[in-house]
Coordinates of C-alpha atoms in Angstrom, one line a residue:
M1 CA 19.7 -20.2 36.4
S2 CA 16.6 -18.1 35.3
R3 CA 13.8 -16.7 37.8
V4 CA 11.5 -19.3 36.1
E5 CA 13.6 -21.9 36.3
G6 CA 14.5 -21.1 40.0
N7 CA 10.6 -21.4 40.9
C8 CA 9.6 -24.4 38.8
A9 CA 10.3 -26.7 41.5
R10 CA 8.3 -24.8 44.1
L11 CA 5.6 -24.3 41.6
E12 CA 5.5 -28.1 40.8
Q13 CA 5.2 -29.0 44.5
N14 CA 2.2 -26.8 45.0
F15 CA 0.5 -27.7 41.6
E16 CA 0.7 -31.3 42.8
K17 CA -0.8 -30.4 46.4
L18 CA -3.6 -28.7 44.5
I19 CA -4.3 -31.8 42.3
I20 CA -4.2 -34.1 45.3
N21 CA -6.4 -31.7 47.2
R22 CA -9.0 -31.5 44.5
S23 CA -9.1 -35.4 44.0
K24 CA -9.9 -36.0 47.4
F25 CA -13.8 -35.7 47.1
C26 CA -13.7 -38.4 44.8
G27 CA -11.2 -40.7 46.9
F28 CA -8.4 -40.9 44.1
D29 CA -6.0 -38.6 46.4
E30 CA -4.3 -42.0 47.6
Y31 CA -4.0 -43.3 43.9
L32 CA -2.3 -40.1 42.6
T33 CA 0.2 -40.4 45.7
E34 CA 0.9 -44.1 45.5
N35 CA 0.6 -45.3 42.0
P36 CA 4.0 -45.4 40.2
D37 CA 2.3 -45.3 37.0
F38 CA 0.8 -41.7 37.5
E39 CA 3.1 -39.0 36.7
F40 CA 2.5 -35.4 38.0
P41 CA 3.0 -32.7 35.6
K42 CA 6.9 -31.1 35.1
I43 CA 6.8 -27.4 35.4
T44 CA 9.6 -25.9 33.0
E45 CA 10.3 -22.7 31.3
S46 CA 8.8 -24.0 27.9
L47 CA 5.2 -23.6 29.6
L48 CA 6.1 -19.7 29.7
G49 CA 2.7 -17.9 27.8
W50 CA -0.7 -18.9 27.5
E51 CA -0.2 -20.5 24.2
N52 CA 2.5 -22.9 25.5
S53 CA -0.5 -24.6 27.8
Q54 CA -0.3 -28.4 28.5
H55 CA -3.0 -30.6 29.7
I56 CA -3.1 -33.3 32.3
T57 CA -5.7 -35.9 32.8
I58 CA -6.4 -36.7 36.5
P59 CA -8.4 -40.4 37.0
G60 CA -11.4 -39.9 38.9
L61 CA -12.0 -36.3 38.2
F62 CA -13.5 -37.0 34.7
G63 CA -11.2 -34.4 33.5
G64 CA -8.0 -32.5 34.3
F65 CA -6.2 -29.4 34.2
D66 CA -4.8 -27.1 31.5
Y67 CA -1.9 -25.1 32.7
F68 CA 0.4 -22.6 31.7
L69 CA 3.2 -20.0 33.4
E70 CA 3.1 -16.3 33.2
E71 CA 5.2 -13.6 34.9
V72 CA 3.0 -11.4 36.7
D73 CA 4.5 -8.4 38.8
S74 CA 8.0 -9.8 38.2
K75 CA 7.0 -13.1 39.7
V76 CA 6.4 -16.2 37.9
V77 CA 3.1 -17.9 38.4
L78 CA 1.0 -20.9 37.3
Y79 CA -2.5 -20.7 36.0
A80 CA -4.4 -23.8 36.2
E81 CA -8.0 -24.5 34.7
Q82 CA -9.7 -27.7 36.0
S83 CA -12.5 -28.7 34.0
S84 CA -14.7 -32.0 34.0
R85 CA -16.1 -33.8 30.7
M86 CA -19.2 -34.0 32.7
D87 CA -19.7 -30.2 33.0
Y88 CA -18.0 -29.2 29.5
G89 CA -19.3 -26.1 28.0
S90 CA -21.2 -25.0 31.3
D91 CA -18.8 -22.3 32.7
S92 CA -18.1 -24.4 35.7
S93 CA -14.3 -24.7 35.3
L94 CA -12.4 -23.5 38.0
F95 CA -9.3 -21.4 37.6
F96 CA -6.4 -21.2 40.3
E97 CA -3.0 -19.2 40.4
I98 CA -0.2 -21.3 41.9
S99 CA 2.7 -19.5 43.1
A100 CA 6.1 -20.5 44.8
D101 CA 4.3 -20.1 48.1
T102 CA 0.7 -21.1 47.7
S103 CA -2.3 -21.6 45.4
R104 CA -5.6 -19.8 45.3
E105 CA -8.8 -20.2 43.5
L106 CA -9.4 -17.3 41.2
E107 CA -12.5 -15.3 41.4
G108 CA -14.1 -11.9 39.8
K109 CA -12.1 -9.9 37.6
E110 CA -9.0 -12.2 38.0
R111 CA -11.0 -15.5 36.9
K112 CA -12.5 -13.7 33.9
A113 CA -9.2 -12.6 32.6
V114 CA -7.7 -16.0 32.9
L115 CA -10.6 -17.6 31.6
E116 CA -10.3 -15.5 28.6
K117 CA -6.9 -16.7 27.9
F118 CA -7.6 -20.3 28.2
R119 CA -10.9 -19.5 25.7
R120 CA -8.3 -18.4 23.0
L121 CA -6.3 -21.6 23.7
D122 CA -9.2 -23.7 22.8
K123 CA -10.0 -21.8 19.9
K124 CA -6.5 -21.9 18.8
R125 CA -6.6 -25.7 19.3
F126 CA -9.8 -26.0 17.5
E127 CA -8.5 -24.2 14.4
E128 CA -5.5 -26.5 14.3
H129 CA -7.9 -29.4 14.6
K130 CA -9.9 -28.0 11.7
R131 CA -6.6 -27.3 9.8
K132 CA -5.7 -31.0 10.0
I133 CA -9.0 -32.5 9.1
T134 CA -8.9 -30.2 6.0
E135 CA -5.6 -31.2 5.0
Q136 CA -6.2 -35.2 5.7
K137 CA -9.6 -35.0 3.5
K138 CA -7.6 -33.4 0.6
H139 CA -4.9 -36.2 1.1
E140 CA -7.5 -38.7 1.1
S141 CA -9.2 -37.3 -1.9
S142 CA -5.9 -37.3 -4.0
E143 CA -5.4 -41.0 -3.2
R144 CA -8.7 -41.8 -4.6
K145 CA -8.0 -40.2 -8.1

């Protein structure tokens, strides 16, 4: 078992705690823990690297979390960005580092470094979306001929 796999269960538990804690202000913490239809994210080795980021929508938050794994100082950590559709583009996202032991909100230089990785990911997703639309338009115009 790799170091990543060995920490996944603890990272998953700490991320779940963070999600529940962030949902308390809107009263959805109980919904998340009591609703059998809601599934917390599974943390696996496939999340290693910012380009492998995933997203989970959280009811009540008007948004959710993007997250990925990274090896830092020979430890595996989970980085998460909490964002809201209500605040999109306002630089109000919160960034967290989740370790096997705890989670903490990032500030200052650490926040800026992680923000940059998430923005590169946003750009990559946007470019992929544009590529698919262009291909779809080409396909539709060739069908009309």
